[in-house]
């Protein structure tokens, strides 16, 4: 059972993490959130949808590579086909009209598939919450994209980083604002990230354990 190889997260670096969280929160509330709110208010929904589609399209090669590494042949084929089809519009318009559902894959999930433990929880400046496994995966994903990309695509990707941040902030606005209103926002965001990430990687196995109120026992397996 691959869930046994998720490490129990004791938050070894909690003191440092909390300081980084304060920095990220300040940056978010003072700069990112106001810009994101203006973006949502002023930019028409259709244009925002096109931008989101384009950002997802730009990231699809990571899904293709990691689906292949995880021997998920069906997802590899579907992601490849959708990437090529939507390449006709640079991803701004989904020519498939959402009919082909692909599972997003990254190197963090590939490492999990290889039974690499998730390691301590980290709050990374600018990037936000990660586990050491996911941070390693993010770095490797970016190296893969750098290897595959042309100079023009690299320039485009670099230019789109702030747009991606603003777009994601707009989508998660209510969730993030609710976290900030909680008694301990740091604990809340840590729990939110870990639960969502474990569900994303392990799916039904993780949900079943939670639904059976076996979280305490499950956490022991995570070491």
Short mmCIF file of C-alpha atoms in Angstrom, two decimals:
data_model
loop_
_atom_site.label_atom_id
_atom_site.label_comp_id
_atom_site.label_asym_id
_atom_site.label_seq_id
_atom_site.Cartn_x
_atom_site.Cartn_y
_atom_site.Cartn_z
CA UNK A 1 0.00 0.00 0.00
CA UNK A 2 1.72 3.17 -1.22
CA UNK A 3 0.05 5.30 1.45
CA UNK A 4 2.35 3.67 3.99
CA UNK A 5 5.22 5.55 2.41
CA UNK A 6 3.79 8.99 3.14
CA UNK A 7 5.75 10.29 6.10
CA UNK A 8 4.00 11.49 9.25
CA UNK A 9 4.17 15.23 9.08
CA UNK A 10 5.45 16.55 12.41
CA UNK A 11 6.21 19.99 11.01
CA UNK A 12 9.89 19.86 11.97
CA UNK A 13 10.43 23.41 10.74
CA UNK A 14 7.29 24.96 12.25
CA UNK A 15 9.02 28.03 13.71
CA UNK A 16 10.65 28.94 10.38
CA UNK A 17 7.50 27.97 8.49
CA UNK A 18 5.39 30.33 10.57
CA UNK A 19 7.73 33.24 9.82
CA UNK A 20 7.66 32.47 6.10
CA UNK A 21 3.86 32.18 6.27
CA UNK A 22 3.67 35.68 7.81
CA UNK A 23 5.81 37.01 4.95
CA UNK A 24 3.70 35.25 2.29
CA UNK A 25 0.47 36.41 3.94
CA UNK A 26 1.67 40.02 4.04
CA UNK A 27 2.69 39.85 0.38
CA UNK A 28 -0.64 38.29 -0.53
CA UNK A 29 -2.83 40.75 1.37
CA UNK A 30 -0.90 43.86 0.34
CA UNK A 31 -0.11 43.07 -3.30
CA UNK A 32 -1.45 39.86 -4.80
CA UNK A 33 -5.01 39.90 -3.43
CA UNK A 34 -5.79 43.51 -4.45
CA UNK A 35 -4.45 42.91 -7.96
CA UNK A 36 -6.37 39.63 -8.20
CA UNK A 37 -9.62 41.29 -7.06
CA UNK A 38 -9.20 43.99 -9.70
CA UNK A 39 -8.48 41.33 -12.32
CA UNK A 40 -11.70 39.45 -11.46
CA UNK A 41 -13.77 42.65 -11.36
CA UNK A 42 -12.45 44.31 -14.52
CA UNK A 43 -11.59 41.44 -16.88
CA UNK A 44 -14.57 39.66 -18.51
CA UNK A 45 -15.14 36.03 -17.45
CA UNK A 46 -14.59 34.72 -20.99
CA UNK A 47 -11.16 36.31 -21.19
CA UNK A 48 -10.23 35.03 -17.73
CA UNK A 49 -11.38 31.55 -18.77
CA UNK A 50 -9.18 31.76 -21.86
CA UNK A 51 -6.17 32.79 -19.76
CA UNK A 52 -6.79 29.88 -17.36
CA UNK A 53 -7.07 27.46 -20.29
CA UNK A 54 -3.81 28.74 -21.74
CA UNK A 55 -1.95 28.35 -18.43
CA UNK A 56 -3.25 24.78 -18.09
CA UNK A 57 -2.20 24.04 -21.68
CA UNK A 58 1.32 25.34 -21.01
CA UNK A 59 1.61 22.91 -18.07
CA UNK A 60 0.27 19.87 -19.96
CA UNK A 61 3.74 18.57 -21.01
CA UNK A 62 4.45 17.92 -17.31
CA UNK A 63 1.31 15.80 -17.12
CA UNK A 64 2.35 13.91 -20.27
CA UNK A 65 5.86 13.20 -18.95
CA UNK A 66 4.73 12.16 -15.47
CA UNK A 67 1.82 10.09 -16.76
CA UNK A 68 4.34 8.14 -18.85
CA UNK A 69 6.68 7.75 -15.87
CA UNK A 70 3.76 6.46 -13.80
CA UNK A 71 2.81 4.06 -16.63
CA UNK A 72 -0.63 5.66 -16.91
CA UNK A 73 -0.82 5.03 -20.64
CA UNK A 74 -4.41 6.22 -21.09
CA UNK A 75 -3.72 9.58 -19.43
CA UNK A 76 -0.50 9.96 -21.43
CA UNK A 77 -2.34 9.48 -24.72
CA UNK A 78 -5.29 11.69 -23.78
CA UNK A 79 -3.07 14.50 -22.47
CA UNK A 80 -0.86 14.32 -25.58
CA UNK A 81 -3.86 14.44 -27.92
CA UNK A 82 -5.46 17.34 -26.06
CA UNK A 83 -2.18 19.26 -25.95
CA UNK A 84 -1.70 18.92 -29.71
CA UNK A 85 -5.34 19.80 -30.49
CA UNK A 86 -5.41 22.89 -28.28
CA UNK A 87 -2.01 23.91 -29.59
CA UNK A 88 -3.95 25.29 -32.57
CA UNK A 89 -5.22 28.06 -30.28
CA UNK A 90 -2.20 28.09 -27.92
CA UNK A 91 -4.61 26.69 -25.36
CA UNK A 92 -6.67 29.88 -25.08
CA UNK A 93 -9.72 28.03 -26.38
CA UNK A 94 -10.48 24.42 -25.50
CA UNK A 95 -11.35 22.93 -28.89
CA UNK A 96 -12.19 19.69 -27.09
CA UNK A 97 -14.86 21.64 -25.12
CA UNK A 98 -14.00 19.80 -21.91
CA UNK A 99 -15.02 16.37 -23.22
CA UNK A 100 -11.61 14.78 -22.61
CA UNK A 101 -10.84 14.65 -18.89
CA UNK A 102 -7.17 14.29 -18.05
CA UNK A 103 -5.67 13.81 -14.60
CA UNK A 104 -3.04 16.40 -13.80
CA UNK A 105 0.26 14.72 -12.93
CA UNK A 106 3.49 16.20 -11.60
CA UNK A 107 6.84 14.88 -10.47
CA UNK A 108 5.75 15.07 -6.84
CA UNK A 109 3.06 12.48 -7.60
CA UNK A 110 5.62 10.43 -9.55
CA UNK A 111 7.91 10.38 -6.51
CA UNK A 112 4.92 9.29 -4.39
CA UNK A 113 4.27 6.49 -6.88
CA UNK A 114 7.90 5.41 -6.34
CA UNK A 115 7.16 5.28 -2.59
CA UNK A 116 9.30 8.30 -1.72
CA UNK A 117 8.01 9.69 1.60
CA UNK A 118 6.52 13.16 1.53
CA UNK A 119 8.93 14.47 4.15
CA UNK A 120 8.50 17.50 6.43
CA UNK A 121 5.99 20.24 5.66
CA UNK A 122 7.56 23.41 4.28
CA UNK A 123 6.27 26.94 3.83
CA UNK A 124 8.26 28.22 0.87
CA UNK A 125 8.69 31.97 0.21
CA UNK A 126 6.43 33.06 -2.70
CA UNK A 127 5.46 29.43 -3.55
CA UNK A 128 3.51 28.76 -0.35
CA UNK A 129 2.90 25.33 1.25
CA UNK A 130 4.80 22.28 0.04
CA UNK A 131 6.20 19.02 1.36
CA UNK A 132 9.87 18.34 0.71
CA UNK A 133 8.80 15.72 -1.84
CA UNK A 134 6.54 18.16 -3.66
CA UNK A 135 9.17 20.93 -3.62
CA UNK A 136 11.66 18.49 -5.18
CA UNK A 137 9.00 17.55 -7.72
CA UNK A 138 8.34 21.20 -8.58
CA UNK A 139 12.04 21.81 -9.21
CA UNK A 140 12.31 18.70 -11.40
CA UNK A 141 9.16 19.64 -13.34
CA UNK A 142 10.62 23.05 -14.11
CA UNK A 143 13.89 21.48 -15.21
CA UNK A 144 11.94 19.20 -17.55
CA UNK A 145 10.08 22.16 -19.02
CA UNK A 146 13.34 24.10 -19.42
CA UNK A 147 14.80 21.15 -21.34
CA UNK A 148 11.77 20.89 -23.63
CA UNK A 149 11.11 24.59 -24.15
CA UNK A 150 12.44 26.88 -26.84
CA UNK A 151 13.75 30.33 -25.92
CA UNK A 152 10.49 31.95 -27.05
CA UNK A 153 8.43 29.58 -24.89
CA UNK A 154 10.75 30.22 -21.94
CA UNK A 155 10.19 33.96 -22.33
CA UNK A 156 6.43 33.43 -22.59
CA UNK A 157 6.38 31.19 -19.52
CA UNK A 158 8.40 33.72 -17.52
CA UNK A 159 6.03 36.52 -18.51
CA UNK A 160 3.04 34.44 -17.47
CA UNK A 161 4.22 33.59 -13.94
CA UNK A 162 2.60 36.71 -12.38
CA UNK A 163 -0.58 36.15 -14.43
CA UNK A 164 -0.70 32.55 -13.19
CA UNK A 165 -0.38 33.69 -9.57
CA UNK A 166 -3.15 36.27 -9.99
CA UNK A 167 -5.39 33.78 -11.80
CA UNK A 168 -4.98 31.13 -9.09
CA UNK A 169 -5.53 33.69 -6.33
CA UNK A 170 -8.77 34.75 -7.96
CA UNK A 171 -10.03 31.18 -8.11
CA UNK A 172 -9.12 30.45 -4.48
CA UNK A 173 -10.12 33.82 -3.07
CA UNK A 174 -12.88 32.60 -0.74
CA UNK A 175 -10.88 29.61 0.53
CA UNK A 176 -7.79 31.70 1.29
CA UNK A 177 -9.77 34.51 2.92
CA UNK A 178 -11.57 31.95 5.13
CA UNK A 179 -8.20 30.51 6.17
CA UNK A 180 -7.00 33.98 7.19
CA UNK A 181 -10.10 34.39 9.39
CA UNK A 182 -9.46 31.16 11.33
CA UNK A 183 -8.03 31.10 14.86
CA UNK A 184 -4.65 29.85 13.60
CA UNK A 185 -4.34 30.50 9.84
CA UNK A 186 -0.99 28.70 9.64
CA UNK A 187 -2.41 25.43 11.03
CA UNK A 188 -5.45 25.82 8.78
CA UNK A 189 -3.46 26.28 5.59
CA UNK A 190 -1.12 23.41 6.51
CA UNK A 191 -4.09 21.09 7.05
CA UNK A 192 -5.83 22.36 3.90
CA UNK A 193 -2.75 21.76 1.76
CA UNK A 194 -1.83 18.33 3.15
CA UNK A 195 -5.36 16.94 2.97
CA UNK A 196 -5.93 18.17 -0.56
CA UNK A 197 -2.53 17.01 -1.75
CA UNK A 198 -2.89 13.53 -0.21
CA UNK A 199 -6.37 13.23 -1.69
CA UNK A 200 -4.98 14.31 -5.08
CA UNK A 201 -2.24 11.67 -4.99
CA UNK A 202 -3.88 8.76 -3.19
CA UNK A 203 -7.54 9.47 -3.92
CA UNK A 204 -10.02 6.97 -2.57
CA UNK A 205 -7.50 5.30 -0.22
CA UNK A 206 -7.03 8.53 1.72
CA UNK A 207 -10.72 9.49 1.73
CA UNK A 208 -11.75 6.01 2.92
CA UNK A 209 -9.38 6.25 5.88
CA UNK A 210 -10.77 9.67 6.82
CA UNK A 211 -14.38 8.57 6.47
CA UNK A 212 -13.79 5.61 8.78
CA UNK A 213 -12.36 7.93 11.44
CA UNK A 214 -9.04 6.15 11.21
CA UNK A 215 -7.01 9.28 10.71
CA UNK A 216 -5.03 8.77 13.92
CA UNK A 217 -4.16 5.22 12.91
CA UNK A 218 -3.55 6.32 9.33
CA UNK A 219 -1.14 9.03 10.47
CA UNK A 220 0.91 6.33 12.24
CA UNK A 221 1.21 4.53 8.92
CA UNK A 222 2.52 7.70 7.35
CA UNK A 223 5.87 7.46 9.14
#
